[in-house]
XYZ file of C-alpha atoms in Angstrom:
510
model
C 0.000 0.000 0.000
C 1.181 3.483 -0.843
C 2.234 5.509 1.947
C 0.738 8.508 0.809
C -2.318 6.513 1.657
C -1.095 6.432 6.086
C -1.390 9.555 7.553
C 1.857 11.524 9.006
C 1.137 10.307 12.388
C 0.581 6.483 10.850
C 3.598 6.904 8.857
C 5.825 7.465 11.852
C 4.195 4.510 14.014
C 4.874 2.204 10.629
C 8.778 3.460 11.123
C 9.072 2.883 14.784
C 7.581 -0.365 14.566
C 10.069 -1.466 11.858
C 13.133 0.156 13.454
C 12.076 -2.012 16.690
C 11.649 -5.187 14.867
C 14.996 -4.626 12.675
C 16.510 -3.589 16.500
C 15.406 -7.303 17.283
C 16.511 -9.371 14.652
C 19.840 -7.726 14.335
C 20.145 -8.228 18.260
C 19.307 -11.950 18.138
C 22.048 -12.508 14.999
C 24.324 -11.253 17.175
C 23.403 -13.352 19.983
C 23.886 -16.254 18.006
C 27.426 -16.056 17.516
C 27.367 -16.793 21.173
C 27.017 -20.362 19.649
C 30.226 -19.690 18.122
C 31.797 -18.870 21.455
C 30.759 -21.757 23.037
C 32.119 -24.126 20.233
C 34.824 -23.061 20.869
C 35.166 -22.723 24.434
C 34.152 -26.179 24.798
C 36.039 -28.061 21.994
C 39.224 -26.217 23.471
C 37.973 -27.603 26.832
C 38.153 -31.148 25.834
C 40.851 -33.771 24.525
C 41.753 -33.741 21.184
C 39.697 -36.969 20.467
C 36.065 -35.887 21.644
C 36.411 -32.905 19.612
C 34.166 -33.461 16.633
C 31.581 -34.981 19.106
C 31.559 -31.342 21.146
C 31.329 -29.570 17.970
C 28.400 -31.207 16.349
C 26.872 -30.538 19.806
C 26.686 -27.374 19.484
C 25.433 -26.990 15.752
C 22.996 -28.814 16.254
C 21.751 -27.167 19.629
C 20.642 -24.527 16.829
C 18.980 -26.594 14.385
C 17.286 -28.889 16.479
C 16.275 -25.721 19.067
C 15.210 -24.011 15.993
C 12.319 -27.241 15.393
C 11.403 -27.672 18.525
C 10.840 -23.883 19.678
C 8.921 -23.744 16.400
C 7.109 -27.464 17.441
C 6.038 -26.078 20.885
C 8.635 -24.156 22.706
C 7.271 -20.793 22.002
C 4.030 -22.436 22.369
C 4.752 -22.785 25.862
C 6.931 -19.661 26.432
C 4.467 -17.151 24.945
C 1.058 -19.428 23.264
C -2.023 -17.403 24.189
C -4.378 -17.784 25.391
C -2.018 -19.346 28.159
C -2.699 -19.286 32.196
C 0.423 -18.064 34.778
C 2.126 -21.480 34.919
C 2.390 -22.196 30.471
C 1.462 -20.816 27.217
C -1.437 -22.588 25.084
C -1.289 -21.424 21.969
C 0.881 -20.641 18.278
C 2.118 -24.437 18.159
C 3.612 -24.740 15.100
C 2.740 -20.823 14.335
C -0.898 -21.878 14.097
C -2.416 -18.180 14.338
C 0.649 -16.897 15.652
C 0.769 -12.882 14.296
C 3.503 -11.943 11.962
C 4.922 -8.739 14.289
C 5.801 -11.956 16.581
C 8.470 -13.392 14.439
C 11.437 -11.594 15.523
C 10.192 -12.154 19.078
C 10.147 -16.209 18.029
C 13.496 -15.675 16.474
C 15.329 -13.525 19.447
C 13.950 -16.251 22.132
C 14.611 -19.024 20.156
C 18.862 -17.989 20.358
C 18.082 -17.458 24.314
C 16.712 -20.838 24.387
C 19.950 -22.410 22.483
C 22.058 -20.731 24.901
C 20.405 -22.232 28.175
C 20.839 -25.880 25.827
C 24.303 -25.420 25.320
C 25.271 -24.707 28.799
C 24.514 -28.565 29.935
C 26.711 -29.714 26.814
C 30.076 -28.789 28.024
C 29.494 -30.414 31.667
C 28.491 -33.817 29.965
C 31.315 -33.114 27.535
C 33.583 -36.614 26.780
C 31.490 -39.190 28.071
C 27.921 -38.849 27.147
C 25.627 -40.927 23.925
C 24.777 -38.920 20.844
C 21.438 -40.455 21.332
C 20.983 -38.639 24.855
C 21.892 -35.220 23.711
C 19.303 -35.016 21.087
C 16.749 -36.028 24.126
C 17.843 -33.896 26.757
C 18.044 -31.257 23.747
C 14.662 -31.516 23.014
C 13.416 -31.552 26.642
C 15.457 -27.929 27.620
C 14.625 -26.467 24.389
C 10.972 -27.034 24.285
C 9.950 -27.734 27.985
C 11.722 -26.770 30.846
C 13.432 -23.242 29.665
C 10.335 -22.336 27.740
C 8.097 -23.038 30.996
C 10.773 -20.898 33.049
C 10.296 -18.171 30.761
C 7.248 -17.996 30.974
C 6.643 -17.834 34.470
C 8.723 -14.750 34.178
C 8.414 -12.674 30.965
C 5.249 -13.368 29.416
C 2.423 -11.069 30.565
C 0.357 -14.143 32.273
C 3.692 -15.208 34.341
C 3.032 -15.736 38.026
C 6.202 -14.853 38.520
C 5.423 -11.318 37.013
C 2.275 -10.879 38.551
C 3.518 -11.591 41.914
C 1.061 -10.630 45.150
C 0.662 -7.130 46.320
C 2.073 -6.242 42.560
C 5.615 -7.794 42.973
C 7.220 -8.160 39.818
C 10.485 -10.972 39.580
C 13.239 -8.333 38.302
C 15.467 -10.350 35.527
C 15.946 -8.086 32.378
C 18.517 -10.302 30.521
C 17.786 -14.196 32.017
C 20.226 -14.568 34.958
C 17.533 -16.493 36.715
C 15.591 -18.059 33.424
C 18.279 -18.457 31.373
C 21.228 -19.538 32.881
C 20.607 -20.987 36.094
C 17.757 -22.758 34.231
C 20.718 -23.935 31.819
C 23.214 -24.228 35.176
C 21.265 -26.297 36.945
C 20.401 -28.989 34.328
C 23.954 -29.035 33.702
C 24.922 -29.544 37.393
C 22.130 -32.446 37.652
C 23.165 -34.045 34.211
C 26.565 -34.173 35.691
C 25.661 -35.567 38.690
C 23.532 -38.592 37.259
C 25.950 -39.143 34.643
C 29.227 -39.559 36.649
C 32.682 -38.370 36.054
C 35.272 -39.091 32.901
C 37.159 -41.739 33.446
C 40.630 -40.829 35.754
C 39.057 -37.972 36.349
C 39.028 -38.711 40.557
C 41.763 -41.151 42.083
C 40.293 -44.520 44.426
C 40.267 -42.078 47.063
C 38.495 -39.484 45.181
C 41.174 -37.095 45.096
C 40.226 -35.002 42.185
C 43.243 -34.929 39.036
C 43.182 -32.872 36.226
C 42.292 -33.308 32.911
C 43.689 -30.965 30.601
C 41.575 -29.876 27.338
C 44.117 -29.636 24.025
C 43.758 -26.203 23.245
C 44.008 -23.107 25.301
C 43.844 -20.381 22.242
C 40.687 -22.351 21.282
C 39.002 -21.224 24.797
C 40.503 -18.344 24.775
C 39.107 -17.472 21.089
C 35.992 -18.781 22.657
C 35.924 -16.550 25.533
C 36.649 -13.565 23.052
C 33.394 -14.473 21.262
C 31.466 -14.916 24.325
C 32.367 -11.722 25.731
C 31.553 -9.838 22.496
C 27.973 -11.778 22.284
C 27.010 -10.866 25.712
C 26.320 -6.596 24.786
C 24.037 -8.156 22.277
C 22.452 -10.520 24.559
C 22.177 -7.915 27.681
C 21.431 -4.866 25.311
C 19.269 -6.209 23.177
C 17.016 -7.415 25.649
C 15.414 -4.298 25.650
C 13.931 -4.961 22.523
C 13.032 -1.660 21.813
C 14.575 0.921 20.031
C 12.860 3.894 19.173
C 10.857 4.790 22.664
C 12.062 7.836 25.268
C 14.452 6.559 27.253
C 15.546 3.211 25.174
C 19.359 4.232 24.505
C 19.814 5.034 27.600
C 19.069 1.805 28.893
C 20.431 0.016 26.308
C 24.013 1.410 26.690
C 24.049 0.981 30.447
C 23.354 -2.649 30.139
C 26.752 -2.895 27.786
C 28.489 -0.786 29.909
C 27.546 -2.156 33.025
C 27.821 -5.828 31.447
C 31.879 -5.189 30.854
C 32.064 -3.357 34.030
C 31.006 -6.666 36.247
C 32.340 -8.931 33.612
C 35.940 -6.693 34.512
C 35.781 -7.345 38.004
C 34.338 -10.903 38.364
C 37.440 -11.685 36.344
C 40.645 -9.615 38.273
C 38.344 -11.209 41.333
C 38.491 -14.901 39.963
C 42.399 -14.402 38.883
C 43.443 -13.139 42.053
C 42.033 -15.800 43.694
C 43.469 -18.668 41.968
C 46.597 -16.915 41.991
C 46.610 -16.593 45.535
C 46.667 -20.204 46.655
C 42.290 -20.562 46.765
C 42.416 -22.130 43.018
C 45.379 -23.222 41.000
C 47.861 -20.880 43.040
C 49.122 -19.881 39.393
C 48.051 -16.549 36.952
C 45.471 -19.034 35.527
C 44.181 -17.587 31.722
C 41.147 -20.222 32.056
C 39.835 -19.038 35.485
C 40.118 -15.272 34.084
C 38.235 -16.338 31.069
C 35.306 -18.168 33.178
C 35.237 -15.666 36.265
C 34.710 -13.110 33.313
C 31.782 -14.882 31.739
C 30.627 -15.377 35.346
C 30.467 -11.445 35.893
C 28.577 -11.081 32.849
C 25.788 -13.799 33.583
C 25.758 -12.113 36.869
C 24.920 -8.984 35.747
C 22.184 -10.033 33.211
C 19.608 -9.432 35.788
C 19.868 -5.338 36.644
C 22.383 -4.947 33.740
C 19.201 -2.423 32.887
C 19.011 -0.889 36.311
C 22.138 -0.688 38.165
C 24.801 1.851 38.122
C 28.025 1.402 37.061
C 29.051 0.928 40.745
C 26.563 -1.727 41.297
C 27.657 -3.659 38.145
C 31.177 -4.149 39.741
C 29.734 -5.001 42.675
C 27.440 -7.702 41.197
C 31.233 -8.339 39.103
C 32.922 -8.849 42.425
C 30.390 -11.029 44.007
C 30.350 -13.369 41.436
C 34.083 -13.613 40.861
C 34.010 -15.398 44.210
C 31.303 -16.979 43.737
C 32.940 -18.625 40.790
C 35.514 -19.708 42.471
C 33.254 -21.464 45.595
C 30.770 -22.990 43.063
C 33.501 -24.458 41.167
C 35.684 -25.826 44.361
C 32.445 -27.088 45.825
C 31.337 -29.126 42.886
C 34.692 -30.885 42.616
C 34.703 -31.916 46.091
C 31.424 -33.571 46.032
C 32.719 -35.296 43.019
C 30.977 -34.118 40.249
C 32.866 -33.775 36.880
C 32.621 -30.688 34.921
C 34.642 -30.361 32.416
C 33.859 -26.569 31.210
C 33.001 -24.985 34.709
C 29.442 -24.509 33.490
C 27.966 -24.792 36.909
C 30.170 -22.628 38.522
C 29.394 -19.875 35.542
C 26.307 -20.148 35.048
C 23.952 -21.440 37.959
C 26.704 -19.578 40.578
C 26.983 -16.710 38.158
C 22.996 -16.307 37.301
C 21.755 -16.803 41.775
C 24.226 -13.518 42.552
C 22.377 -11.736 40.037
C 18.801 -12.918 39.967
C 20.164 -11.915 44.168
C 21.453 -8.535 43.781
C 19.461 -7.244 40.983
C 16.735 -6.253 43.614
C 19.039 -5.149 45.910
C 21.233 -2.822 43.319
C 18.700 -1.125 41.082
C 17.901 2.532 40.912
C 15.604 3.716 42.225
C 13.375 0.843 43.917
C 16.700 -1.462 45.075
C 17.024 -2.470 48.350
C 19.925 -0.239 49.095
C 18.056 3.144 47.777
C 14.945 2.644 50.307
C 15.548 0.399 53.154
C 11.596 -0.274 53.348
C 9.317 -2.900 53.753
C 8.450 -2.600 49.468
C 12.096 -3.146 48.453
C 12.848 -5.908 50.735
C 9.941 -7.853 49.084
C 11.296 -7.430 45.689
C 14.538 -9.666 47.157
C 12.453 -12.047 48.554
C 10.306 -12.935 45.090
C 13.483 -12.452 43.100
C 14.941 -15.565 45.658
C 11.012 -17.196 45.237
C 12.166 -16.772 42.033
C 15.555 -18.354 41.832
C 14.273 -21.125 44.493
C 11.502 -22.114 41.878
C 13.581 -22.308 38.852
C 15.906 -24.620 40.643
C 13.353 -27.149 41.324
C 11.722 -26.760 38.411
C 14.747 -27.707 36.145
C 16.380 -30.070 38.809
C 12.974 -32.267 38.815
C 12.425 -32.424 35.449
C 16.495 -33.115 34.614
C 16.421 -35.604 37.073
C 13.739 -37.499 35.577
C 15.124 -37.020 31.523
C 18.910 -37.961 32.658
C 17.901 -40.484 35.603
C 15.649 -42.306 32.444
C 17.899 -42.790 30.227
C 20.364 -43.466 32.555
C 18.033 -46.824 33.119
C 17.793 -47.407 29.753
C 21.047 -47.275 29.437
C 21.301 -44.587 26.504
C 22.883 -42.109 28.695
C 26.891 -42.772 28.525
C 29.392 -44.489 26.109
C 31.242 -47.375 26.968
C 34.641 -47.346 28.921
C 36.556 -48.588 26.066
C 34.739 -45.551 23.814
C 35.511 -43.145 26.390
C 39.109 -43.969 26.668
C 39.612 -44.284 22.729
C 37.598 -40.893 21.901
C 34.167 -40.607 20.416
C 34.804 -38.609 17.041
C 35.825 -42.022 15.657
C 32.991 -44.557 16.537
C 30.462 -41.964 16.532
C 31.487 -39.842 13.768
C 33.889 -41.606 11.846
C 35.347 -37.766 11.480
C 38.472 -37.499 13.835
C 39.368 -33.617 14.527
C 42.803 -33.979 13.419
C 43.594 -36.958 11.630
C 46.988 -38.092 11.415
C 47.049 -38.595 7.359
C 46.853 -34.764 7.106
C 50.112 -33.743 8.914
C 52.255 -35.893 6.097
C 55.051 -34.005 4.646
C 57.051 -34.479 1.626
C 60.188 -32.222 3.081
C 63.175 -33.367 5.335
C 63.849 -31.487 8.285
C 64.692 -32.048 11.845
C 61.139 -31.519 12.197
C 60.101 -34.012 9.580
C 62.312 -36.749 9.047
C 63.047 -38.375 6.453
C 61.394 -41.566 5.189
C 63.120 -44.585 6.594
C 64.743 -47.185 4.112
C 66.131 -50.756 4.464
C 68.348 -52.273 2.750
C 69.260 -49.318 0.716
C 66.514 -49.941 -1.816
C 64.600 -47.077 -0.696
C 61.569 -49.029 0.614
C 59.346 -47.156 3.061
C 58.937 -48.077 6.607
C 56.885 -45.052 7.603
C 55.749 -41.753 6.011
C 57.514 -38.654 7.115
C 55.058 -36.240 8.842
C 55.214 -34.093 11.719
C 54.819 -34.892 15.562
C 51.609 -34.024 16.132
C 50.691 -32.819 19.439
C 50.348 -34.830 21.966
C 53.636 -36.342 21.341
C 55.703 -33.841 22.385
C 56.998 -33.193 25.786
C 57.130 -30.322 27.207
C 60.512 -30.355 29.026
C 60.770 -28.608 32.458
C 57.087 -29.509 33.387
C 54.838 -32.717 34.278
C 54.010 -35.198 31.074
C 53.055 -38.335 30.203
C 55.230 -40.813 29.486
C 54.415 -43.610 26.674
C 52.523 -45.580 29.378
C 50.192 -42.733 30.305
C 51.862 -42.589 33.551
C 52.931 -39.132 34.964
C 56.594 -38.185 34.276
C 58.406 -35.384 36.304
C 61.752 -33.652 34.461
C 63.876 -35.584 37.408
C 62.522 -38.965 35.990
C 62.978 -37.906 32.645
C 66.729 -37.024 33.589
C 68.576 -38.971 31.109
C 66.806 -37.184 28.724
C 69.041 -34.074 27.326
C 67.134 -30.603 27.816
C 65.835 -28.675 25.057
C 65.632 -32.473 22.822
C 62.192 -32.213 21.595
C 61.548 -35.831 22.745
C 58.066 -37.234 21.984
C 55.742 -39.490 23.962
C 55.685 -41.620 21.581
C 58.677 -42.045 18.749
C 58.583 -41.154 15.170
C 59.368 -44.500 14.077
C 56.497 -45.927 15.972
C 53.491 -44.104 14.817
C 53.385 -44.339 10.756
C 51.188 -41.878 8.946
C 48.030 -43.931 9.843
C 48.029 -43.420 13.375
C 47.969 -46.669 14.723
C 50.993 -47.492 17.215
C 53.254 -50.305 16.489
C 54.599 -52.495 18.901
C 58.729 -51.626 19.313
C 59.636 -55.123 18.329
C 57.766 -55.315 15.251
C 59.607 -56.430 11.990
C 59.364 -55.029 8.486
C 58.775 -57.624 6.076
């Protein structure tokens, strides 16, 4: 229609409303390469053999999020008519209004994020089969439920008595403790990775294969997180929205900022690793900004380092106190998100101008903290219950975790048939003292092995603790024979040809 047909006043409405929903689409595109960040967080995370099995994790918390949100996640989120515990209505967009697309499309990353959370703490040892279940249960059930409850207009969580409202702008509460606390149960039911506790359960580490990759992965994370904290306004072109939506960026690196010096100085002073640790900067970081999702909107800039501080130790506590209870997480997930998201969905209603806790002191104020912790206390159970009963099932059906002999050998062979880094495609055709050079017998030039570089894992790294061929733990004193500086391998040249498979020391040539 011709809009010299729309009035002035029309005109302008048109443009706002199209300006909001671009606002919104552009938002959620950026909040998707969140998904990035988390692919590579957690294939960093994890050994070099699971890594194909991590990544295909994560695609495909996208595409099959995408079917079941349209199936009957949003159904459930935000169907109407609907009543204040689900939604009813728009299953499979059945009478669902076109100006609620973008809506469909900037919940639909949120709910992909609280999916992808529980992936990294079941990293290395979990069935194919039982992601795509407990996939399609967080997707379309249990986060769309929680978000209901708190940010559709039915909600009884925001429609709370005496007109208490739960106060959580960006999902600290409904999206990542929801997403925290499925991981922390799926962890729990599905036991730790193999060596990762002693007999006595002495906790040992397990070292992922590459820190860049998490650190590239933090980078991503870090840069999705203005989207995913300023978009949440989802509004653009009323009084008042740019305001709002650049203190949630500003205060979202401000508590991101401190969480992380908070979490560093920690560990470095004997409470974690006692070392300047780049992965406990990285996740106190990401803590501070899943804090801070809550009031990001609300809070000034002193307040967001506040919340920042707060949950840098609270990093640090969640994550000691689910490795002494013997749970194995591989990513930290727990400790950053369900830790990270209760000190916000906590302080939010203590922090924010002008109604917080702090700015009145009153009887009003004090009840906003205690529905924001009815709140928290409700999404816990809520996600716990229903975790417990998807993991604890197929736990008895026994579709929940790989063999031993899987775990130990990797999963991107059996289950993929697509290793990360397979050893065919490090062969060189050049001599150096990096490559060697093919091995002859006899003089007639017959190949024993293929030259191709060490890969690796088959390095030491001299002056620190490795592996010897055996697996067992090697200290530079044990190694002593061994000249400094050698570039000695865990496993010689001549006994890994280009195919990967080890031969025995004592094997002949024919």
């Amino acid at each position: 229609m011709a809009a010299s047909n729309f009035t002035v006043e029309e005109q302008l409405q048109i443009l706002q409303h199209n300006c909001n929903t671009f606002f919104i689409v552009i938002q959620a595109a950026l909040i998707s390469l969140m998904q990035f960040g988390f692919a590579f967080l957690e294939a960093g995370s994890v050994r070099a053999k699971n890594t194909t099995n991590i990544l295909i994790k994560n695609i495909l918390d996208l595409y099959v999020g995408a079917l079941c949100y349209w199936v009957f996640g949003y159904a459930f989120a935000f169907g109407k008519p609907g009543n204040p515990f689900i939604g009813g209505g728009y299953f499979f967009f059945i009478n669902l209004p076109p100006s609620e697309l973008s809506m469909f499309f900037f919940h639909w990353v949120f709910a992909a994020t609280a999916t992808t959370i529980v992936s990294g703490a079941v990293a290395e040892r979990t069935e194919f089969v039982s992601y795509l279940f407990y996939s399609i249960g967080l997707t379309g059930v249990i986060y769309p439920v929680v978000s209901h409850w708190a940010w559709s207009d039915e909600g009884w969580l925001a429609n709370g008595p005496g007109g208490l409202s739960y106060r959580d702008f960006a999902g600290s509460g409904v999206v990542h403790m929801c997403g925290g606390t499925a991981a922390l149960v799926g962890a729990w039911i599905l036991g730790p990775r193999i060596g990762r506790f002693d007999e006595n359960g002495k906790p040992k580490v397990i070292h992922g294969h590459t820190v860049p990759l998490v650190a590239l992965g933090g980078f991503i994370l870090l840069f999705g997180f203005f989207a995913f904290n300023g978009g949440s306004q989802a509004s653009v072109s009323e009084l008042g929205d740019a305001e709002i939506i650049s203190n949630s960026v500003v205060n979202t690196i401000l508590s991101g900022a401190a969480a992380a010096i908070v979490a560093l100085a920690l560990s470095r002073s004997g409470f974690g690793t006692g070392k300047w640790s780049l992965l406990t900067t990285i996740n106190g970081g990401l803590c501070g900004m899943v804090a801070i999702c809550a009031g990001c909107d609300a809070v000034y800039a002193w307040g967001a380092v506040i919340t920042g501080l707060v949950a840098g130790a609270a990093y640090q506590c969640t994550s000691q106190a689910v490795e002494r209870v013997g749970i194995d997480d591989p990513l930290d997930a727990v400790a950053v998100h369900m830790g990270g998201g209760l000190v916000g969905v906590l302080t939010a209603p203590l922090l924010a101008a002008p109604d917080g806790f702090v700015f009145n002191w009153d009887g009003p104020s004090a009840a906003g903290v205690g529905w924001n912790a009815v709140g928290a206390l409700a999404i816990f159970a809520w996600t716990a219950t229903l975790s417990g009963a998807l993991f604890g099932g197929l736990r008895m059906m026994g579709w929940l975790r790989v063999s031993a002999e899987i775990e130990i050998k990797g999963l991107d062979i059996p289950k993929h048939g697509e290793p990360a880094y397979p050893p065919a495609s490090y062969e060189v055709g050049w001599q150096s003292d990096l490559y060697p050079a093919p091995v002859t017998e006899n003089g007639n030039g017959k190949h024993t092995n293929e030259a191709r570089p060490r890969l690796p894992h088959e390095y030491y790294n001299n002056g620190y603790e490795g592996e010897n061929r055996n697996g067992t733990a090697t200290t530079p004193t044990e190694r002593g024979s061994q000249p400094e500086n050698s570039g000695d391998v865990a496993i010689s040249m001549t006994d890994v040809p280009a195919n990967g498979n080890v031969q025995k020391e004592d094997s002949k040539t024919e």
